[in-house]
Short mmCIF file of C-alpha atoms and ligand atoms in Angstrom, two decimals:
data_model
loop_
_atom_site.label_atom_id
_atom_site.label_comp_id
_atom_site.label_asym_id
_atom_site.label_seq_id
_atom_site.Cartn_x
_atom_site.Cartn_y
_atom_site.Cartn_z
CA MET M 1 96.59 104.51 81.46
CA THR M 2 98.60 101.74 82.60
CA LYS M 3 101.36 102.68 84.99
CA ARG M 4 104.35 100.44 85.67
CA ILE M 5 105.02 100.66 89.63
CA MET M 6 108.08 99.42 91.46
CA PHE M 7 106.73 98.23 95.05
CA THR M 8 109.19 97.92 98.05
CA GLY M 9 107.83 96.37 100.76
CA GLY M 10 105.17 94.45 98.84
CA SER M 11 105.20 91.47 100.56
CA GLY M 12 104.35 92.97 104.15
CA LYS M 13 100.82 93.82 106.17
CA ALA M 14 100.45 97.32 104.53
CA GLY M 15 102.38 96.22 101.27
CA ARG M 16 100.12 93.38 100.20
CA HIS M 17 96.36 95.49 100.01
CA VAL M 18 98.64 97.89 98.29
CA VAL M 19 99.53 96.22 95.97
CA GLN M 20 96.33 94.62 95.64
CA TYR M 21 94.76 98.06 94.94
CA LEU M 22 96.70 98.98 92.51
CA VAL M 23 96.40 96.09 89.95
CA GLU M 24 92.83 95.52 90.48
CA GLN M 25 93.15 99.19 89.09
CA GLY M 26 94.58 98.08 86.21
CA HIS M 27 98.32 99.09 86.81
CA GLN M 28 101.38 96.73 86.58
CA VAL M 29 103.40 96.14 89.42
CA LEU M 30 106.67 94.17 90.46
CA ASN M 31 106.99 93.72 94.03
CA ILE M 32 110.82 94.23 95.64
CA ASP M 33 111.15 92.81 98.79
CA THR M 34 113.83 90.25 100.81
CA LYS M 35 110.49 87.76 101.27
CA PRO M 36 108.07 86.97 98.19
CA LEU M 37 104.58 87.83 97.52
CA ASP M 38 101.95 85.04 97.66
CA ASN M 39 99.79 87.17 94.46
CA PRO M 40 99.23 85.38 91.63
CA LYS M 41 99.54 88.66 89.25
CA VAL M 42 102.71 90.10 91.30
CA ARG M 43 106.27 89.51 90.93
CA THR M 44 108.77 89.87 93.92
CA LEU M 45 112.04 90.57 92.47
CA ILE M 46 114.02 89.50 96.08
CA THR M 47 115.65 92.45 96.91
CA ASP M 48 117.73 94.16 99.75
CA ILE M 49 117.14 97.62 100.00
CA THR M 50 119.95 98.03 102.27
CA ASP M 51 122.49 97.09 99.20
CA SER M 52 122.45 100.28 96.89
CA GLY M 53 123.67 98.33 93.70
CA GLN M 54 120.80 95.60 94.27
CA VAL M 55 118.40 98.90 94.47
CA PHE M 56 119.82 100.06 91.17
CA ASN M 57 119.62 96.95 89.74
CA ALA M 58 116.10 96.04 90.63
CA LEU M 59 114.62 99.73 90.01
CA SER M 60 116.15 99.07 86.19
CA SER M 61 114.72 95.60 85.95
CA TYR M 62 112.45 93.57 83.72
CA MET M 63 108.48 93.86 84.99
CA GLY M 64 108.15 90.58 84.86
CA LEU M 65 108.47 87.48 82.44
CA HIS M 66 105.76 87.79 79.47
CA GLU M 67 106.85 84.76 78.04
CA PHE M 68 104.93 85.31 74.50
CA ASP M 69 105.82 89.16 74.89
CA PRO M 70 107.65 90.09 71.79
CA SER M 71 110.10 92.33 74.09
CA LEU M 72 111.43 90.96 77.28
CA ARG M 73 113.49 94.53 77.32
CA PRO M 74 112.99 96.87 80.46
CA GLN M 75 110.21 99.49 80.21
CA PRO M 76 109.90 103.25 81.56
CA VAL M 77 108.89 103.07 85.17
CA ASP M 78 105.89 105.38 86.44
CA ALA M 79 106.28 105.18 89.82
CA VAL M 80 108.61 104.14 93.12
CA VAL M 81 106.42 103.38 95.94
CA HIS M 82 108.73 102.59 98.96
CA PHE M 83 107.31 100.76 101.70
CA ALA M 84 109.86 98.55 102.83
CA ALA M 85 111.15 99.12 106.58
CA ILE M 86 111.66 97.23 110.07
CA PRO M 87 108.07 98.95 111.27
CA ARG M 88 108.70 99.31 114.60
CA ILE M 89 111.47 99.07 117.44
CA MET M 90 111.27 96.05 119.25
CA ILE M 91 111.70 93.94 116.02
CA THR M 92 115.52 94.56 115.85
CA PRO M 93 118.09 96.25 117.62
CA ASP M 94 117.61 100.35 117.77
CA ASN M 95 120.68 100.70 115.48
CA GLU M 96 119.29 98.29 113.17
CA VAL M 97 116.18 99.63 112.63
CA PHE M 98 117.90 103.16 112.20
CA ARG M 99 120.14 101.63 109.58
CA ILE M 100 117.65 99.39 107.66
CA ASN M 101 115.01 102.04 107.36
CA ALA M 102 117.12 105.34 106.43
CA MET M 103 119.71 103.72 104.38
CA GLY M 104 117.13 101.78 102.38
CA THR M 105 115.24 104.45 101.79
CA TYR M 106 118.28 106.66 100.72
CA ASN M 107 119.13 104.08 98.52
CA VAL M 108 116.04 104.05 97.22
CA ILE M 109 115.20 107.55 96.73
CA GLU M 110 118.71 107.85 95.06
CA ALA M 111 118.43 105.44 92.32
CA ALA M 112 114.79 106.31 91.17
CA VAL M 113 115.99 109.99 90.82
CA LYS M 114 119.75 108.72 89.65
CA LEU M 115 117.27 106.42 87.00
CA GLY M 116 114.91 109.16 86.04
CA ILE M 117 112.20 107.99 87.51
CA ARG M 118 109.95 111.05 88.05
CA LYS M 119 107.71 109.68 90.74
CA VAL M 120 108.75 108.09 94.43
CA ILE M 121 105.94 107.95 97.27
CA ILE M 122 107.78 106.83 100.75
CA ALA M 123 105.41 105.35 103.45
CA SER M 124 106.45 107.91 106.91
CA SER M 125 104.40 107.29 110.01
CA GLU M 126 102.52 108.78 112.42
CA THR M 127 104.99 108.10 115.19
CA THR M 128 107.28 111.26 113.76
CA TYR M 129 104.64 113.03 115.92
CA GLY M 130 106.62 111.54 119.02
CA LEU M 131 103.04 109.98 121.15
CA VAL M 132 103.52 106.44 119.90
CA PHE M 133 107.26 105.41 121.12
CA ALA M 134 107.98 108.01 123.72
CA ASN M 135 109.46 106.30 127.13
CA GLU M 136 106.48 108.19 128.90
CA PRO M 137 103.27 109.15 127.61
CA ARG M 138 103.68 112.45 126.36
CA ASP M 139 100.98 115.39 125.46
CA PRO M 140 101.74 116.98 121.41
CA LYS M 141 101.91 120.66 121.29
CA TYR M 142 98.65 120.31 119.69
CA PHE M 143 95.61 118.50 117.92
CA PRO M 144 94.65 117.72 115.50
CA LEU M 145 98.30 116.55 114.18
CA ASP M 146 98.87 117.63 110.98
CA GLU M 147 101.56 118.32 108.24
CA GLU M 148 102.91 122.02 109.77
CA TYR M 149 103.78 119.89 113.17
CA ASP M 150 107.71 120.34 114.25
CA VAL M 151 108.14 116.22 114.69
CA ASP M 152 109.97 115.37 117.76
CA PRO M 153 110.07 111.73 118.42
CA MET M 154 112.59 110.45 120.51
CA ASP M 155 112.87 106.64 119.77
CA SER M 156 115.04 105.21 116.87
CA TYR M 157 111.98 104.22 114.45
CA ALA M 158 110.37 107.57 114.23
CA LEU M 159 113.86 108.99 114.23
CA SER M 160 114.67 106.92 110.78
CA LYS M 161 111.02 107.96 108.89
CA VAL M 162 111.64 111.46 110.03
CA VAL M 163 115.50 111.30 108.64
CA ASN M 164 113.78 109.51 105.50
CA GLU M 165 111.38 112.53 104.89
CA LYS M 166 114.63 114.93 104.71
CA THR M 167 116.28 112.82 102.19
CA ALA M 168 112.66 112.90 100.60
CA ARG M 169 113.39 116.64 100.50
CA ALA M 170 116.70 116.83 99.59
CA PHE M 171 116.60 114.46 96.40
CA ALA M 172 113.28 116.62 95.36
CA LEU M 173 115.28 119.53 95.64
CA ARG M 174 117.74 118.16 93.54
CA ASN M 175 116.03 117.29 90.63
CA GLY M 176 112.55 118.37 90.55
CA THR M 177 111.24 114.54 91.45
CA ASP M 178 108.08 114.65 93.15
CA ILE M 179 108.51 113.10 96.51
CA TYR M 180 105.42 112.42 98.48
CA ALA M 181 106.09 111.17 101.98
CA LEU M 182 102.67 109.44 103.70
CA ARG M 183 102.74 109.60 107.35
CA ILE M 184 100.76 106.25 107.61
CA GLY M 185 98.22 106.14 110.25
CA ASN M 186 97.85 102.33 111.96
CA VAL M 187 97.05 99.78 108.99
CA ILE M 188 93.77 97.95 109.25
CA GLU M 189 93.48 95.23 107.59
CA PRO M 190 89.83 93.93 106.68
CA HIS M 191 90.23 91.45 109.15
CA GLU M 192 90.91 93.29 112.21
CA TYR M 193 87.95 94.73 113.00
CA SER M 194 86.95 92.14 115.14
CA LEU M 195 89.38 93.71 117.25
CA PHE M 196 87.55 96.64 117.52
CA PRO M 197 84.91 95.67 120.08
CA LYS M 198 88.10 95.64 122.80
CA TRP M 199 89.46 98.47 122.20
CA PHE M 200 86.04 100.21 122.90
CA ALA M 201 86.13 98.60 126.06
CA ASP M 202 89.43 100.14 126.86
CA PRO M 203 89.25 103.63 124.96
CA GLY M 204 92.56 104.90 126.88
CA PHE M 205 94.54 101.50 125.14
CA ARG M 206 95.00 103.73 121.94
CA LYS M 207 95.71 106.80 123.36
CA ARG M 208 99.54 106.77 122.27
CA ILE M 209 98.15 106.43 118.45
CA ALA M 210 95.95 109.22 119.05
CA TRP M 211 93.50 106.82 117.77
CA SER M 212 94.19 106.73 114.34
CA TYR M 213 93.74 104.45 112.00
CA ILE M 214 93.67 103.35 108.02
CA ASP M 215 92.10 101.02 106.30
CA ALA M 216 94.39 99.29 104.22
CA ARG M 217 92.40 99.40 100.93
CA ASP M 218 92.09 103.23 101.91
CA LEU M 219 95.63 103.50 101.81
CA GLY M 220 95.74 101.80 98.50
CA GLN M 221 93.42 104.80 96.96
CA ILE M 222 95.76 107.13 98.84
CA THR M 223 98.62 105.38 97.17
CA LEU M 224 97.17 105.57 93.78
CA ARG M 225 95.79 109.33 93.85
CA ALA M 226 99.40 110.39 95.21
CA ILE M 227 101.08 108.76 92.35
CA GLU M 228 98.26 110.02 89.94
CA LYS M 229 98.55 113.82 91.27
CA ASP M 230 101.87 115.14 89.40
CA GLY M 231 103.92 118.51 90.14
CA LEU M 232 103.74 119.08 93.99
CA GLY M 233 107.72 118.90 94.07
CA TYR M 234 108.38 117.13 98.19
CA GLN M 235 105.20 116.72 100.09
CA VAL M 236 104.24 114.94 103.39
CA PHE M 237 100.43 113.57 103.57
CA ASN M 238 98.61 111.90 107.12
CA ALA M 239 97.16 109.01 105.30
CA ALA M 240 93.97 108.39 108.14
CA ASN M 241 90.55 107.73 107.73
CA ASP M 242 88.19 110.41 108.43
CA ASP M 243 87.13 109.44 111.80
CA THR M 244 88.87 107.97 114.70
CA SER M 245 89.30 104.16 115.71
CA SER M 246 86.91 105.32 119.12
CA ASP M 247 83.07 104.94 119.47
CA LEU M 248 83.62 107.74 121.76
CA PRO M 249 83.33 111.36 119.91
CA THR M 250 86.49 112.89 119.50
CA ALA M 251 85.98 115.83 122.29
CA GLU M 252 85.24 113.15 124.96
CA LEU M 253 88.46 111.79 124.26
CA LEU M 254 90.53 114.96 124.07
CA LYS M 255 88.82 115.57 127.71
CA ARG M 256 89.72 112.70 129.27
CA PHE M 257 93.18 111.99 127.60
CA TYR M 258 94.37 114.45 126.61
CA PRO M 259 92.77 117.29 128.67
CA ASN M 260 95.52 120.42 128.64
CA VAL M 261 96.26 120.10 124.86
CA PRO M 262 95.59 122.95 122.94
CA VAL M 263 93.11 121.97 120.13
CA LYS M 264 93.64 124.04 117.11
CA ALA M 265 90.79 123.52 114.41
CA GLU M 266 87.36 122.80 114.84
CA LEU M 267 86.66 118.94 114.45
CA GLY M 268 83.76 116.76 113.52
CA GLU M 269 81.83 114.69 116.17
CA TYR M 270 84.41 111.81 115.31
CA GLU M 271 87.21 113.48 113.38
CA THR M 272 90.27 112.28 113.48
CA LEU M 273 92.92 113.97 115.52
CA LEU M 274 95.74 112.83 112.85
CA SER M 275 94.31 115.16 110.19
CA ASN M 276 93.68 114.40 106.68
CA ARG M 277 92.56 117.30 105.44
CA LYS M 278 95.57 118.24 103.06
CA ALA M 279 95.47 114.82 101.39
CA ARG M 280 91.68 115.13 101.04
CA ASP M 281 92.20 118.74 99.45
CA MET M 282 95.54 118.89 97.57
CA LEU M 283 94.51 114.49 96.24
CA GLY M 284 91.60 114.54 96.63
CA PHE M 285 91.70 111.62 99.27
CA CYS M 286 88.35 109.84 100.20
CA PRO M 287 88.39 107.22 102.36
CA GLU M 288 85.32 104.21 101.89
CA HIS M 289 85.93 102.44 104.92
CA SER M 290 85.27 103.58 107.73
CA TRP M 291 85.13 101.09 110.59
CA ARG M 292 81.50 101.79 111.59
CA LYS M 293 81.11 99.75 108.23
CA TYR M 294 82.44 96.43 109.82
CA VAL M 295 81.54 96.92 113.42
CA LYS M 296 78.46 96.50 115.32
CA THR M 297 78.09 99.11 118.34
CA THR M 298 75.69 98.51 120.98
N1 NAD F 1 101.54 99.09 109.38
C1 NAD F 1 101.50 100.24 110.59
O1 NAD F 1 100.48 100.30 111.00
C2 NAD F 1 102.12 101.07 109.87
C3 NAD F 1 101.92 102.83 109.92
C4 NAD F 1 102.52 103.59 109.97
C5 NAD F 1 103.77 103.23 108.96
N2 NAD F 1 104.12 102.29 108.69
C6 NAD F 1 105.15 101.86 107.64
O2 NAD F 1 104.68 101.45 106.48
C7 NAD F 1 105.06 100.57 105.58
C8 NAD F 1 104.78 98.97 105.75
O3 NAD F 1 104.78 98.46 106.98
P1 NAD F 1 104.05 97.21 107.38
O4 NAD F 1 103.01 97.12 108.65
O5 NAD F 1 103.40 96.36 106.20
O6 NAD F 1 105.08 96.51 107.95
P2 NAD F 1 105.60 94.66 107.45
O7 NAD F 1 106.90 94.31 108.30
O8 NAD F 1 104.51 93.68 107.43
O9 NAD F 1 106.51 94.80 105.85
C9 NAD F 1 107.45 95.14 105.38
C10 NAD F 1 108.13 94.10 104.48
O10 NAD F 1 109.66 95.37 104.37
C11 NAD F 1 109.86 94.10 103.85
N3 NAD F 1 111.79 94.52 104.39
C12 NAD F 1 112.49 94.31 105.54
N4 NAD F 1 113.47 94.84 105.65
C13 NAD F 1 113.64 94.44 103.97
C14 NAD F 1 115.27 94.88 102.97
N5 NAD F 1 116.36 95.11 103.66
N6 NAD F 1 115.04 94.53 102.03
C15 NAD F 1 113.54 94.77 101.37
N7 NAD F 1 112.62 94.46 102.22
C16 NAD F 1 112.40 94.26 103.11
C17 NAD F 1 109.79 93.09 104.61
O11 NAD F 1 110.06 91.40 104.11
C18 NAD F 1 108.12 92.85 104.62
O12 NAD F 1 107.61 92.45 103.69
C19 NAD F 1 106.72 100.36 106.63
O13 NAD F 1 107.76 101.65 106.13
C20 NAD F 1 106.05 100.86 107.87
O14 NAD F 1 107.13 101.80 108.81
C21 NAD F 1 103.46 100.73 108.66
#
């Protein structure tokens, strides 16, 4: 059945692919962003998520102008997917990344819940595990990084994402809405597979992100599965492909770059260190786009 989905941040790197995936699966999407999206199937409502009034208004808006439809009344919304954000440190000053991400997410979740929308998916980040933007390279407490991990980042971007997860949890508790946070790994667009050989030549380069990645189309799949899976309350899911973004076996990466970190689970030869097992088990996530389909190895 067609779902009506309000999508924030659909004009961005990750959002544009996820929006396209949702539309291809037959769903209706309204993009909520400060910038337009170049997709003839999707309208953008220019909205600043840091302004709560605009967010309440946008989430209760028409989804499109279907010129020949009998009614232009706003229809019930099935889900909100919230990707709009400043996506790392060093784009804005630290207080701005924190303000925009933490207040923007608060505004989106609060408006969705108070407008009676029963499903909210938010973009969290692998940076919450505290390795990516740590002052100095840092060992995690264990591998693989899973959703039970006591996340403790030191940077303002990842801190905003941890706060957003707490906001999601509070509102899910408050009224029983399903709110799932996706801790997204490094997003790879289809044209970016050309970068992989350079990364293979310098295997330490992606150490801080623990060699994680998610194909942007697989991010579409996990988002849709999260929209379709009801009744889980508040949840966090890592969103990563099955393998790492390195051509070296996972055991070799650990031996060379994280020799002192305990490994808590038995890992497959190339298995991701940003565990996707919970998403596989609970959402039925099944990534389709390994880099091995697109990159030649010698
Ligand atoms: N790209 C990655 O590798 C990655 C990894 C982990 C998590 N994430 C998260 O995924 C989401 C999408 O990331 P991305 O890489 O597509 O980032 P992006 O910067 O390409 O896209 C973000 C979008 O949000 C919009 N936006 C920013 N501030 C806004 C505001 N105040 N009001 C309305 N819209 C606003 C921007 O215009 C942009 O279209 C973000 O939440 C990011 O933190 C991304």
